[in-house]
mmCIF file of C-alpha atoms in Angstrom:
data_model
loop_
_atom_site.group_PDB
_atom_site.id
_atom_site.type_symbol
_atom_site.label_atom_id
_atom_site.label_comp_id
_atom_site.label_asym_id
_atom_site.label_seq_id
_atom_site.Cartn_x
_atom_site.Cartn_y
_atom_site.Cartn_z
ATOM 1 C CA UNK A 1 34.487 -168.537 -69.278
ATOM 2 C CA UNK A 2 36.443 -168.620 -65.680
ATOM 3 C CA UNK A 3 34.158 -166.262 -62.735
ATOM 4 C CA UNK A 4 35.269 -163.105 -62.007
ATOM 5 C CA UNK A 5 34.084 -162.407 -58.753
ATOM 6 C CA UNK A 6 30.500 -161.421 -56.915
ATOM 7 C CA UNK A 7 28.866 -158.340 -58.107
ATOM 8 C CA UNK A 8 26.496 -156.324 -54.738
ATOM 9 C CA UNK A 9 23.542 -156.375 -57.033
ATOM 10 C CA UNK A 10 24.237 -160.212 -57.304
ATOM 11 C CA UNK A 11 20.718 -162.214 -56.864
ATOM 12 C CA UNK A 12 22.248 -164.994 -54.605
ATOM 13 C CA UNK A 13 24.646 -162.156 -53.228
ATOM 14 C CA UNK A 14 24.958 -161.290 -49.032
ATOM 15 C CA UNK A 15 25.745 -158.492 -47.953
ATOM 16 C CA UNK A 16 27.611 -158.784 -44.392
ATOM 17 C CA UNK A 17 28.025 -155.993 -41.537
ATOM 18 C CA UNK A 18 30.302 -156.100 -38.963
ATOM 19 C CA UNK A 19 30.586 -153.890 -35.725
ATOM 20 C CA UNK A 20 33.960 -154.908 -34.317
ATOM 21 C CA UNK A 21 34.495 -151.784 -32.081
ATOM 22 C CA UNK A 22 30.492 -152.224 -30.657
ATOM 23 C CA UNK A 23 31.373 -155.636 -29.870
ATOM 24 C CA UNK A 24 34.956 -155.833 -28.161
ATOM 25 C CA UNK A 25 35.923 -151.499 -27.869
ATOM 26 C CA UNK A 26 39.152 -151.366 -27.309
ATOM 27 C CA UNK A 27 40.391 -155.109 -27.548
ATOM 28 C CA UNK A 28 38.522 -154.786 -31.293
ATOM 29 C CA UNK A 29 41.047 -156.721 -33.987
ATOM 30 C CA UNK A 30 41.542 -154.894 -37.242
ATOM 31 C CA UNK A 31 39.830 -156.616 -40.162
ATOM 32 C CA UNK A 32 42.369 -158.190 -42.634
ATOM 33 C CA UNK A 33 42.647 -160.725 -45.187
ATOM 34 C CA UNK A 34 43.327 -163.480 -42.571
ATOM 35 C CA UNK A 35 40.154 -162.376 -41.286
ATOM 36 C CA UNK A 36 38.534 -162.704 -44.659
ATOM 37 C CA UNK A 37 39.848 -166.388 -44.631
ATOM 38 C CA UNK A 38 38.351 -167.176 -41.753
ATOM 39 C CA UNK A 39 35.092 -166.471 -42.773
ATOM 40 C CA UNK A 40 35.083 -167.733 -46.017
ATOM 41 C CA UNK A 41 36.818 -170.774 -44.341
ATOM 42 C CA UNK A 42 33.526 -170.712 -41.685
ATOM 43 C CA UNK A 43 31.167 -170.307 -44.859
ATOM 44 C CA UNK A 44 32.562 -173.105 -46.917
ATOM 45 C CA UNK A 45 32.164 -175.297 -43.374
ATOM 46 C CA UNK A 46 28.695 -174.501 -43.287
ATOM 47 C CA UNK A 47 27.721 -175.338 -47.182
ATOM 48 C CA UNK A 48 29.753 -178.768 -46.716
ATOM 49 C CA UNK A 49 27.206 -180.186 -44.261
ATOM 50 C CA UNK A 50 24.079 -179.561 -47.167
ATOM 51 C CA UNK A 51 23.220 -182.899 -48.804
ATOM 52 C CA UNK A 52 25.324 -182.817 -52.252
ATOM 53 C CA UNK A 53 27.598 -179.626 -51.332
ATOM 54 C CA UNK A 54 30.382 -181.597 -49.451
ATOM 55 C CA UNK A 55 33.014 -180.845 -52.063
ATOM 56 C CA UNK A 56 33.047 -177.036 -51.172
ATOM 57 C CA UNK A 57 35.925 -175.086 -50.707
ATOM 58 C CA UNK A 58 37.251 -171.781 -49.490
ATOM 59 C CA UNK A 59 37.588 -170.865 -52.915
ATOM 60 C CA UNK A 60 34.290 -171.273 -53.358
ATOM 61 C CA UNK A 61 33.590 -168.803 -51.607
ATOM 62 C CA UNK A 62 33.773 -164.546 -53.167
ATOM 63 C CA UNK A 63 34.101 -161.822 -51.174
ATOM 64 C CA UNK A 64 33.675 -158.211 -53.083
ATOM 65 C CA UNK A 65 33.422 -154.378 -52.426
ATOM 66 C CA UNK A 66 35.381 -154.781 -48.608
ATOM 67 C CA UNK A 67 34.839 -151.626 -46.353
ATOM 68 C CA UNK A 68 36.627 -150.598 -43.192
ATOM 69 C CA UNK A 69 33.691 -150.200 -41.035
ATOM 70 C CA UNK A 70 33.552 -153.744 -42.218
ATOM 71 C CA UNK A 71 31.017 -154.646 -44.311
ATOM 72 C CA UNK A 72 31.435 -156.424 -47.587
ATOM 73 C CA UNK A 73 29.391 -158.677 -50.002
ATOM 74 C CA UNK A 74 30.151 -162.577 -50.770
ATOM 75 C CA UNK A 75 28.322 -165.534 -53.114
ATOM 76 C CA UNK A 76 29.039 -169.091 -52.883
ATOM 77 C CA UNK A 77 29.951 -170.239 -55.911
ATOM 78 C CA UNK A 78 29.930 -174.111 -58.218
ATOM 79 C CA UNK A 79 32.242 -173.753 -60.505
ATOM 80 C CA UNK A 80 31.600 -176.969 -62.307
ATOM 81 C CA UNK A 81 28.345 -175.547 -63.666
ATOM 82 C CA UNK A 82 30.182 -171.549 -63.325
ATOM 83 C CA UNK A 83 26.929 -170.131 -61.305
ATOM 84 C CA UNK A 84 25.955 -168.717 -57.959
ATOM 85 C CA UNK A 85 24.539 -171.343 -55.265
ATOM 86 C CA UNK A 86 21.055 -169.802 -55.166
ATOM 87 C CA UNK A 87 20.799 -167.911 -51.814
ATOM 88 C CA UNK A 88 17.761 -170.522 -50.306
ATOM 89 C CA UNK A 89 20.118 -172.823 -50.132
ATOM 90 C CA UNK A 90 23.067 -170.536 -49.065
ATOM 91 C CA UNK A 91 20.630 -169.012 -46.164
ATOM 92 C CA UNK A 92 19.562 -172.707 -45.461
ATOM 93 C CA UNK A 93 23.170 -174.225 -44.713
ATOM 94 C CA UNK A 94 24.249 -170.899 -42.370
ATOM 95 C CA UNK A 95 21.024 -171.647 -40.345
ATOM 96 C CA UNK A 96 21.191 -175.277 -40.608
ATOM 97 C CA UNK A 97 21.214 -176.823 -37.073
ATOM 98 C CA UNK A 98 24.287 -178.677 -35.770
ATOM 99 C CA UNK A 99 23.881 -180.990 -32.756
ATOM 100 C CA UNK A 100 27.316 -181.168 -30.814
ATOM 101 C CA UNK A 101 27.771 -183.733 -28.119
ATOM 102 C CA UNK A 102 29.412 -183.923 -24.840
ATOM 103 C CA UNK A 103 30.011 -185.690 -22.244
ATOM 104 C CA UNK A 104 27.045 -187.725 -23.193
ATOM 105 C CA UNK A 105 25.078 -184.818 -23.587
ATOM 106 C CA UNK A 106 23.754 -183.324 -27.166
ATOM 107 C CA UNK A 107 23.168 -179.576 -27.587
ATOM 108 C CA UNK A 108 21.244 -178.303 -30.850
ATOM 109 C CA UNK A 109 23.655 -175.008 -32.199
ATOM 110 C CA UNK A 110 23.589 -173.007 -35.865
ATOM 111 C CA UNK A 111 26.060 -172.689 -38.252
ATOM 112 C CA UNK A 112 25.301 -169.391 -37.667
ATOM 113 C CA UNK A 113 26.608 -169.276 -34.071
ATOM 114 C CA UNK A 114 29.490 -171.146 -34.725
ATOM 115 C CA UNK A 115 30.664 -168.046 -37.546
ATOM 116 C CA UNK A 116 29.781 -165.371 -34.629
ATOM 117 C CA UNK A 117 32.223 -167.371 -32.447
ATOM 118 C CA UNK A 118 34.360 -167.492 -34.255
ATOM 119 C CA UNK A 119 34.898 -163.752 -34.846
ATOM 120 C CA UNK A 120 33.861 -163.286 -30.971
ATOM 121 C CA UNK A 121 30.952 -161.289 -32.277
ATOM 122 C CA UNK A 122 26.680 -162.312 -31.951
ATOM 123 C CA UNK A 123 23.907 -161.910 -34.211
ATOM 124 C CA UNK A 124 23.602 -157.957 -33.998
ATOM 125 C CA UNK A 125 27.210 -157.158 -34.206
ATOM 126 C CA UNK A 126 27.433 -159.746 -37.126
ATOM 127 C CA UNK A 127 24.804 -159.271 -39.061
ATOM 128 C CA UNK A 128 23.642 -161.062 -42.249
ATOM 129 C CA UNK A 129 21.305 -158.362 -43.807
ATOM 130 C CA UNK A 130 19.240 -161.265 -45.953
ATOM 131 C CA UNK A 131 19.786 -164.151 -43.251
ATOM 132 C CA UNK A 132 17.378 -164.079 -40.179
ATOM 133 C CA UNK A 133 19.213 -164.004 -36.605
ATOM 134 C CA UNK A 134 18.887 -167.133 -35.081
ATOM 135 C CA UNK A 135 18.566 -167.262 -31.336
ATOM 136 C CA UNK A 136 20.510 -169.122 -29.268
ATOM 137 C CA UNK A 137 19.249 -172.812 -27.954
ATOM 138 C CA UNK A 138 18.280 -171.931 -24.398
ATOM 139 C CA UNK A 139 20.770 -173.691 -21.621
ATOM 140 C CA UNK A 140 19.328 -176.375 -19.305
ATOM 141 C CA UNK A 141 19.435 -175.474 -15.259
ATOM 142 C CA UNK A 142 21.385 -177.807 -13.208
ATOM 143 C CA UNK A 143 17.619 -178.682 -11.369
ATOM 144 C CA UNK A 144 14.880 -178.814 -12.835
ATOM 145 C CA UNK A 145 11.916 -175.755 -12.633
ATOM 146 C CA UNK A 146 9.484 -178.122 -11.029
ATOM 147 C CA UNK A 147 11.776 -178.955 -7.890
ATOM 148 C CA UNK A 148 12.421 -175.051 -8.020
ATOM 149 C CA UNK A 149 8.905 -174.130 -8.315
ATOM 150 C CA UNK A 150 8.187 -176.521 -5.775
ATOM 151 C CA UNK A 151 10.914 -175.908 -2.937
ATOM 152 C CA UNK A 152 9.662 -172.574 -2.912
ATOM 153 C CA UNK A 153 6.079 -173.143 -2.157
ATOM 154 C CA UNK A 154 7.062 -176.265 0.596
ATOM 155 C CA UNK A 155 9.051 -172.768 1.957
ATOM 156 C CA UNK A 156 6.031 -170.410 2.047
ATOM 157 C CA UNK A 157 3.874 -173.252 3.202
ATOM 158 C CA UNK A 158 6.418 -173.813 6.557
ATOM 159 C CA UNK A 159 6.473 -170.519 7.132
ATOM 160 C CA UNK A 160 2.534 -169.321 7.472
ATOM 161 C CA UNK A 161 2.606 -172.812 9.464
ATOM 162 C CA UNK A 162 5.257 -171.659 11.881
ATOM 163 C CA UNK A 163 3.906 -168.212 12.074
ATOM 164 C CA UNK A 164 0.166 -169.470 12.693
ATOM 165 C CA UNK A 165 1.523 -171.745 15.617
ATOM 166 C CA UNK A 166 3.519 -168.554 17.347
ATOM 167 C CA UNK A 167 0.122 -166.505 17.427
ATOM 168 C CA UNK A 168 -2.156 -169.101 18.843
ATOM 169 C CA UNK A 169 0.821 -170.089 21.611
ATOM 170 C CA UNK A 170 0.963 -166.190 22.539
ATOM 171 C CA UNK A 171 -3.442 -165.784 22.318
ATOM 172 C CA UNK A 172 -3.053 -168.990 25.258
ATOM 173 C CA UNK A 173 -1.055 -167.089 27.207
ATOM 174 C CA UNK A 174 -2.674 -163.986 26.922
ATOM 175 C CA UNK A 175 -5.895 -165.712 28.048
ATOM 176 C CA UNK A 176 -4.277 -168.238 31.286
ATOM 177 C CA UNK A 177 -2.783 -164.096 32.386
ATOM 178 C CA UNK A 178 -5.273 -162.471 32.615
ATOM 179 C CA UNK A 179 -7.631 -164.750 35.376
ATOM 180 C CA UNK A 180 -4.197 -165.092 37.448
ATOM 181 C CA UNK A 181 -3.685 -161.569 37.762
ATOM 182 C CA UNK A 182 -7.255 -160.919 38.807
ATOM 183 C CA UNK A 183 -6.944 -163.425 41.794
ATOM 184 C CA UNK A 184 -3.436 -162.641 42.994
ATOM 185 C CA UNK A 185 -4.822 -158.763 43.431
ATOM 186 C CA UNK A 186 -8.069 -159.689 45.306
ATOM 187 C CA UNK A 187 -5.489 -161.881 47.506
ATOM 188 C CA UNK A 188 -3.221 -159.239 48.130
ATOM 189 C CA UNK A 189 -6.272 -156.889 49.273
ATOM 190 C CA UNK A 190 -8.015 -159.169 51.686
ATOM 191 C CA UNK A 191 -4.372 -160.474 53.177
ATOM 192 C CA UNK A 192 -3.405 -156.187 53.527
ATOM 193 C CA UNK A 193 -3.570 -155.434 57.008
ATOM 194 C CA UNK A 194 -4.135 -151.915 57.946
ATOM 195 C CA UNK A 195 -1.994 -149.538 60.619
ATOM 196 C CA UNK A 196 -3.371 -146.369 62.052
ATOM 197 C CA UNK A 197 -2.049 -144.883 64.893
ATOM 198 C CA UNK A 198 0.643 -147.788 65.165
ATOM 199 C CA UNK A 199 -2.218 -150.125 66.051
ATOM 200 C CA UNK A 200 -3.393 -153.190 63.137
ATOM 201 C CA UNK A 201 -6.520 -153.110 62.320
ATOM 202 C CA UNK A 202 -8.466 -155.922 60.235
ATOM 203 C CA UNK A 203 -9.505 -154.612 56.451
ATOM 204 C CA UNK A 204 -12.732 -154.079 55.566
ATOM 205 C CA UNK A 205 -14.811 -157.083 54.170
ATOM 206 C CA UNK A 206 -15.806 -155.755 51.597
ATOM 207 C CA UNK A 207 -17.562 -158.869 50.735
ATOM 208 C CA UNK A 208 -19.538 -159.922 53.548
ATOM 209 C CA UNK A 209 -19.505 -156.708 55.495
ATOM 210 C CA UNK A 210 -18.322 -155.490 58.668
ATOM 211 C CA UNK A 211 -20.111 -153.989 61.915
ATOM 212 C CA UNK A 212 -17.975 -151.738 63.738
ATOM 213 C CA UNK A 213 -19.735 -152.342 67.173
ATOM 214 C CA UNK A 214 -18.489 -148.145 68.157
ATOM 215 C CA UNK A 215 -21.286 -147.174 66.030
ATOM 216 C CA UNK A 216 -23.649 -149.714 67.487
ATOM 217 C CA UNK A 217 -26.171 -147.759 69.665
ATOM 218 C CA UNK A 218 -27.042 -149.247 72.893
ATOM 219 C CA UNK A 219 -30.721 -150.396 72.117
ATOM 220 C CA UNK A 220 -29.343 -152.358 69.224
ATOM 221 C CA UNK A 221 -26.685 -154.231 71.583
ATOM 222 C CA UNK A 222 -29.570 -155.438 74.077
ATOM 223 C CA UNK A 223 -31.876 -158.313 73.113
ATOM 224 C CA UNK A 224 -34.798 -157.454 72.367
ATOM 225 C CA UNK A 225 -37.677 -159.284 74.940
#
């Protein structure tokens, strides 16, 4: 008995939706059987890195019921034993990390992101209703947080220093001002010499006093006996 191809109400069945115009708009590519290749090509790549599934092929791989918005449904199949792969194990391979290396360097990526790239789509405009999204590793920064974390409080720290030195330089010279000032105006009062009637007259001590002797009555300018 030769397979006939997946049924939608399959158990080990997935049913794929695609949202080419969401994703790219104008640039989207129509949907073809090139297209279908690809992913079953993509599919079969993913089952041949599970432990005892290395001898999968495209044509291992069904597509049924094809729509234009695209969706469609697909099984993997074993045709040695003319079944369905169960869909644990389909799920497991399309999520099944892949560590890439270069330059030295190894990144941890899905299965799963390697089909979306390849269709220039991402986990909501490719969606595998009975396969959870994965998430995509999170990239390294060039420097690390600490140093980040770090540079920015050395900043903040300089700063409040700097600003803290300004104010107590400008308080010192508010204080050395204000005594100077006082003194060079009493200066300028007792060095002021006064004019009336085009003749100078001395300024008023205002200190120590001053006797104008006009005013002096003539008892007070004899000695007293």
């Amino acid at each position: 008995m030769s397979w006939m191809g997946p049924r939608e109400d399959a158990e080990n069945a997935f049913k794929v939706r695609l949202s080419l115009r969401t994703a790219l708009g104008d640039k989207a590519y129509a949907w073809d059987t090139n297209e279908e290749y690809l992913f079953k090509a993509m599919v079969a790549f993913s089952m041949r890195r599970v432990p005892n599934r290395e001898g999968t092929e495209i044509s291992h791989v069904l597509l049924c019921n094809v729509t234009q918005r695209v969706s469609f449904w697909f099984v993997v199949t074993d045709p040695s034993r003319n079944h369905t792969l169960p869909a644990v194990e389909v799920q497991s391979a399309i999520r099944l990390p892949l560590v890439a290396v270069s330059g030295g360097c190894s990144s941890l990526r899905m299965n799963r992101n390697r089909i979306n790239n390849a269709f220039f789509l991402n986990d909501q405009t490719l969606e595998f209703l009975r396969i959870p999204a994965t998430l995509a590793p999170p990239t390294d920064p060039s420097v690390p947080i600490w140093i980040i974390i770090f540079g920015v409080i050395f900043c903040i720290v300089i700063v409040a220093t700097m600003l803290l030195i300004l104010s107590g330089i400008r308080q010192h010279r508010r204080k050395n001002k204000g005594p100077s000032e006082m003194e060079d105006t009493e200066d300028k009062w007792e060095n002021t010499v006064k004019i009336e009637n085009g003749i100078p007259c001395d300024p008023l001590d205002m200190k120590g006093g001053h006797v104008n002797d006009a005013f002096v009555t003539e008892d007070e300018r004899l000695t007293p006996l």
